[in-house]
mmCIF file of C-alpha atoms in Angstrom:
data_model
loop_
_atom_site.group_PDB
_atom_site.id
_atom_site.type_symbol
_atom_site.label_atom_id
_atom_site.label_comp_id
_atom_site.label_asym_id
_atom_site.label_seq_id
_atom_site.Cartn_x
_atom_site.Cartn_y
_atom_site.Cartn_z
ATOM 1 C CA MET A 1 285.653 53.941 180.064
ATOM 2 C CA SER A 2 285.320 53.606 183.801
ATOM 3 C CA THR A 3 283.102 55.827 185.909
ATOM 4 C CA ASN A 4 284.822 58.864 187.352
ATOM 5 C CA VAL A 5 281.928 61.072 188.523
ATOM 6 C CA GLY A 6 280.732 60.701 192.111
ATOM 7 C CA THR A 7 277.241 61.081 193.518
ATOM 8 C CA ILE A 8 277.481 64.678 194.721
ATOM 9 C CA ASP A 9 279.219 65.718 191.504
ATOM 10 C CA ARG A 10 276.503 63.927 189.540
ATOM 11 C CA ILE A 11 273.675 65.684 191.402
ATOM 12 C CA LEU A 12 275.296 69.094 190.939
ATOM 13 C CA ARG A 13 275.860 68.468 187.220
ATOM 14 C CA ALA A 14 272.248 67.350 186.731
ATOM 15 C CA ALA A 15 270.907 70.422 188.561
ATOM 16 C CA LEU A 16 273.179 72.735 186.580
ATOM 17 C CA GLY A 17 272.176 71.055 183.319
ATOM 18 C CA VAL A 18 268.463 71.377 183.995
ATOM 19 C CA GLY A 19 268.941 74.966 185.149
ATOM 20 C CA LEU A 20 270.876 75.948 182.034
ATOM 21 C CA LEU A 21 268.340 74.324 179.730
ATOM 22 C CA TYR A 22 265.481 76.058 181.534
ATOM 23 C CA ILE A 23 267.142 79.469 181.460
ATOM 24 C CA ALA A 24 268.148 79.107 177.818
ATOM 25 C CA PHE A 25 264.835 77.963 176.382
ATOM 26 C CA LEU A 26 262.068 78.745 178.876
ATOM 27 C CA GLY A 27 263.415 81.533 181.074
ATOM 28 C CA GLY A 28 262.650 84.436 178.776
ATOM 29 C CA LEU A 29 265.621 86.480 179.953
ATOM 30 C CA PRO A 30 266.696 89.196 177.511
ATOM 31 C CA ALA A 31 270.343 88.088 177.750
ATOM 32 C CA PHE A 32 269.406 84.753 176.182
ATOM 33 C CA ASP A 33 267.603 86.257 173.168
ATOM 34 C CA GLY A 34 270.765 86.001 171.078
ATOM 35 C CA ALA A 35 271.373 82.687 169.361
ATOM 36 C CA LEU A 36 274.982 82.281 170.549
ATOM 37 C CA LEU A 37 274.254 82.509 174.269
ATOM 38 C CA LYS A 38 270.958 80.630 174.026
ATOM 39 C CA TYR A 39 272.300 77.622 172.126
ATOM 40 C CA GLY A 40 275.642 77.730 173.951
ATOM 41 C CA ALA A 41 273.854 77.400 177.291
ATOM 42 C CA GLY A 42 271.644 74.686 175.805
ATOM 43 C CA ILE A 43 274.628 72.656 174.614
ATOM 44 C CA VAL A 44 276.463 73.008 177.924
ATOM 45 C CA GLY A 45 273.285 72.021 179.795
ATOM 46 C CA ALA A 46 272.797 68.953 177.605
ATOM 47 C CA VAL A 47 276.424 67.882 178.071
ATOM 48 C CA MET A 48 276.067 68.254 181.843
ATOM 49 C CA LEU A 49 272.983 66.006 181.802
ATOM 50 C CA ILE A 50 274.729 63.403 179.640
ATOM 51 C CA VAL A 51 277.735 63.313 181.963
ATOM 52 C CA ALA A 52 275.441 63.026 184.990
ATOM 53 C CA ALA A 53 273.560 60.141 183.372
ATOM 54 C CA THR A 54 276.605 58.194 182.191
ATOM 55 C CA ARG A 55 278.878 59.036 185.181
ATOM 56 C CA VAL A 56 281.816 59.446 182.774
ATOM 57 C CA CYS A 57 283.487 62.814 182.233
ATOM 58 C CA PRO A 58 286.028 62.906 179.396
ATOM 59 C CA ILE A 59 287.818 65.923 180.869
ATOM 60 C CA TYR A 60 288.200 64.110 184.199
ATOM 61 C CA SER A 61 289.647 61.141 182.281
ATOM 62 C CA ILE A 62 292.242 63.323 180.568
ATOM 63 C CA PHE A 63 293.459 64.803 183.848
ATOM 64 C CA GLY A 64 293.072 61.607 185.896
ATOM 65 C CA ILE A 65 290.479 63.028 188.289
ATOM 66 C CA LYS A 66 287.945 60.770 190.051
ATOM 67 C CA THR A 67 285.237 62.046 192.375
ATOM 68 C CA CYS A 68 283.651 58.635 192.913
ATOM 69 C CA ARG A 69 284.521 55.990 195.415
ATOM 70 C CA VAL A 70 286.113 52.825 194.101
#
């Protein structure tokens, strides 16, 4: 698969991923006491970090979107 995630998109995804993981597991917010929301946010955060690290987004590939320069 070719890269389809640009630099700004990558930075935003990494920040969102770290933020979601922090809120889910270290934030201590009462909304994240339930398992569904806690682990859901954790999974989404981990996926965001993986996409930021690999620069390949499967959803972008399906729709033919590229935010990176060629």
